[in-house]
Short mmCIF file of C-alpha atoms and ligand atoms in Angstrom, two decimals:
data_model
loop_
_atom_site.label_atom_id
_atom_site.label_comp_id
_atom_site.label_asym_id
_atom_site.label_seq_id
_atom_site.Cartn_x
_atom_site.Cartn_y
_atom_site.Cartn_z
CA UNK G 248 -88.24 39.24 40.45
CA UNK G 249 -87.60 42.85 40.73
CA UNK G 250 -90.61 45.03 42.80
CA UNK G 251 -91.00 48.10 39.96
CA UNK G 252 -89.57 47.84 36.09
CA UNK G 253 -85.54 49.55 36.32
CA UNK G 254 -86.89 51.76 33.19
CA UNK G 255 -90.07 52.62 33.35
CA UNK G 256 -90.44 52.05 37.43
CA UNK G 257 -93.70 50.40 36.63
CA UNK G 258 -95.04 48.49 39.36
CA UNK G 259 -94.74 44.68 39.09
CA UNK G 260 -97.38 43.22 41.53
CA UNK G 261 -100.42 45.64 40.69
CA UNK G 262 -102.17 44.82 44.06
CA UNK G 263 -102.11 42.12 46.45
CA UNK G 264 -101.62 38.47 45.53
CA UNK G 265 -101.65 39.73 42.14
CA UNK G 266 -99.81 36.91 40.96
CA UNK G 267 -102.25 34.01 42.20
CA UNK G 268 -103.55 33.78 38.18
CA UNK G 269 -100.21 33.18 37.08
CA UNK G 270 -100.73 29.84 38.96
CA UNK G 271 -103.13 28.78 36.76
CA UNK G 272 -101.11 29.87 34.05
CA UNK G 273 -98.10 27.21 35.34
CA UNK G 274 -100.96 24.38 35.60
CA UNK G 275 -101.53 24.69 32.15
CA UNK G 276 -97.89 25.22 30.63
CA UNK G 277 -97.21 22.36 32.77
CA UNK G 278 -100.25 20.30 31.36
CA UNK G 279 -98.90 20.98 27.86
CA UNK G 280 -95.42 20.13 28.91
CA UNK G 281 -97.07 16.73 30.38
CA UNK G 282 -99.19 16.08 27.46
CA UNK G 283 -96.31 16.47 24.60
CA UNK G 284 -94.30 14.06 26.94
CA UNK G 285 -96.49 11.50 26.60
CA UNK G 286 -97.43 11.69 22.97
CA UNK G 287 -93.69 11.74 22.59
CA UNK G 288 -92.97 8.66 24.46
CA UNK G 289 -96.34 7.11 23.20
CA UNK G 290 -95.50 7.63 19.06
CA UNK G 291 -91.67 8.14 19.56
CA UNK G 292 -91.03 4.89 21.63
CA UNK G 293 -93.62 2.65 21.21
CA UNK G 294 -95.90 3.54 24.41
CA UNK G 295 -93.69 1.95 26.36
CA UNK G 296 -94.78 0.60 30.42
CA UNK G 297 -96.44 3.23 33.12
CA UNK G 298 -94.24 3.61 35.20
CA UNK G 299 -91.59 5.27 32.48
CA UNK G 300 -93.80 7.75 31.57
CA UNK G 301 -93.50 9.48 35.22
CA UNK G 302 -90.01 8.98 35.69
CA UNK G 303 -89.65 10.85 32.20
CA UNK G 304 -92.30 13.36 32.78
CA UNK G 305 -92.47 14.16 36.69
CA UNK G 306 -88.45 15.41 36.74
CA UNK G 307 -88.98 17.26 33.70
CA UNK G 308 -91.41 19.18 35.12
CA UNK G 309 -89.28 19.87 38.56
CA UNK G 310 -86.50 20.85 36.36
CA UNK G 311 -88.45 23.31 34.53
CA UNK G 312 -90.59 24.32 37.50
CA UNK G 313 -88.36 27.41 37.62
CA UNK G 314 -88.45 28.77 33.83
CA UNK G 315 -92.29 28.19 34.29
CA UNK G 316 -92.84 30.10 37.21
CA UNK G 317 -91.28 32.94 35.03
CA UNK G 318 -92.85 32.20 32.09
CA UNK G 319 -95.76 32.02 33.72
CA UNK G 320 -95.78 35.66 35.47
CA UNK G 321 -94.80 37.52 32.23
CA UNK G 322 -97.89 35.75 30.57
CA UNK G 323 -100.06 36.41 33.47
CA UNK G 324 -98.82 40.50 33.34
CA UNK G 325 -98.85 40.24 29.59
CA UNK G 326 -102.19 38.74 28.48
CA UNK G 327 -104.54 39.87 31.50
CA UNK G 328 -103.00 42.90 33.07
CA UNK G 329 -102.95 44.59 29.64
CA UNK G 330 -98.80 45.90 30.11
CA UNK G 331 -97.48 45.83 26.99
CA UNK G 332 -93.63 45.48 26.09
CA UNK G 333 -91.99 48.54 24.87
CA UNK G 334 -88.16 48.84 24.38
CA UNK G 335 -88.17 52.68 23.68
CA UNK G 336 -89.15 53.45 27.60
ZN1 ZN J 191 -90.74 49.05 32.26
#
């Protein structure tokens, strides 16, 4: 992740640690992620043994672990830090 915005040289981390909340942020996404799973597997193949739903769902949340940690920080600066997006800068 880049330290200041290329256009607008805005600062990304707004003071220390900044980006702890976005942690929270990943919990959650990842919670949803988790609980769609399992309905999925639960209506879509017949709620099938234990032991498939976290060889289904655990991997698929390391493989996304990386598009969540981004998703996660541009929610985080989006919805509490009050920076809004504007192409035009
Ligand atoms: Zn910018």
């Amino acid at each position: 992740m880049y330290e200041h915005c290329p256009h607008c040289n805005f600062r990304y981390e707004i003071e220390p640690g900044y980006f702890w909340g976005a942690m929270f942020v990943s919990y959650a996404l990842s919670a949803g992620i988790a609980l769609v799973m399992g309905f999925v597997l639960f209506y879509g193949f017949g709620d099938p043994e234990g032991w498939v739903y976290v060889i289904v769902i655990a991997p698929l949340l390391v493989l996304l672990t990386p598009i969540n940690f981004r998703i996660s920080r541009v929610l985080w600066l989006h919805f509490v830090s009050g920076v809004r997006y504007n192409p035009n800068l």
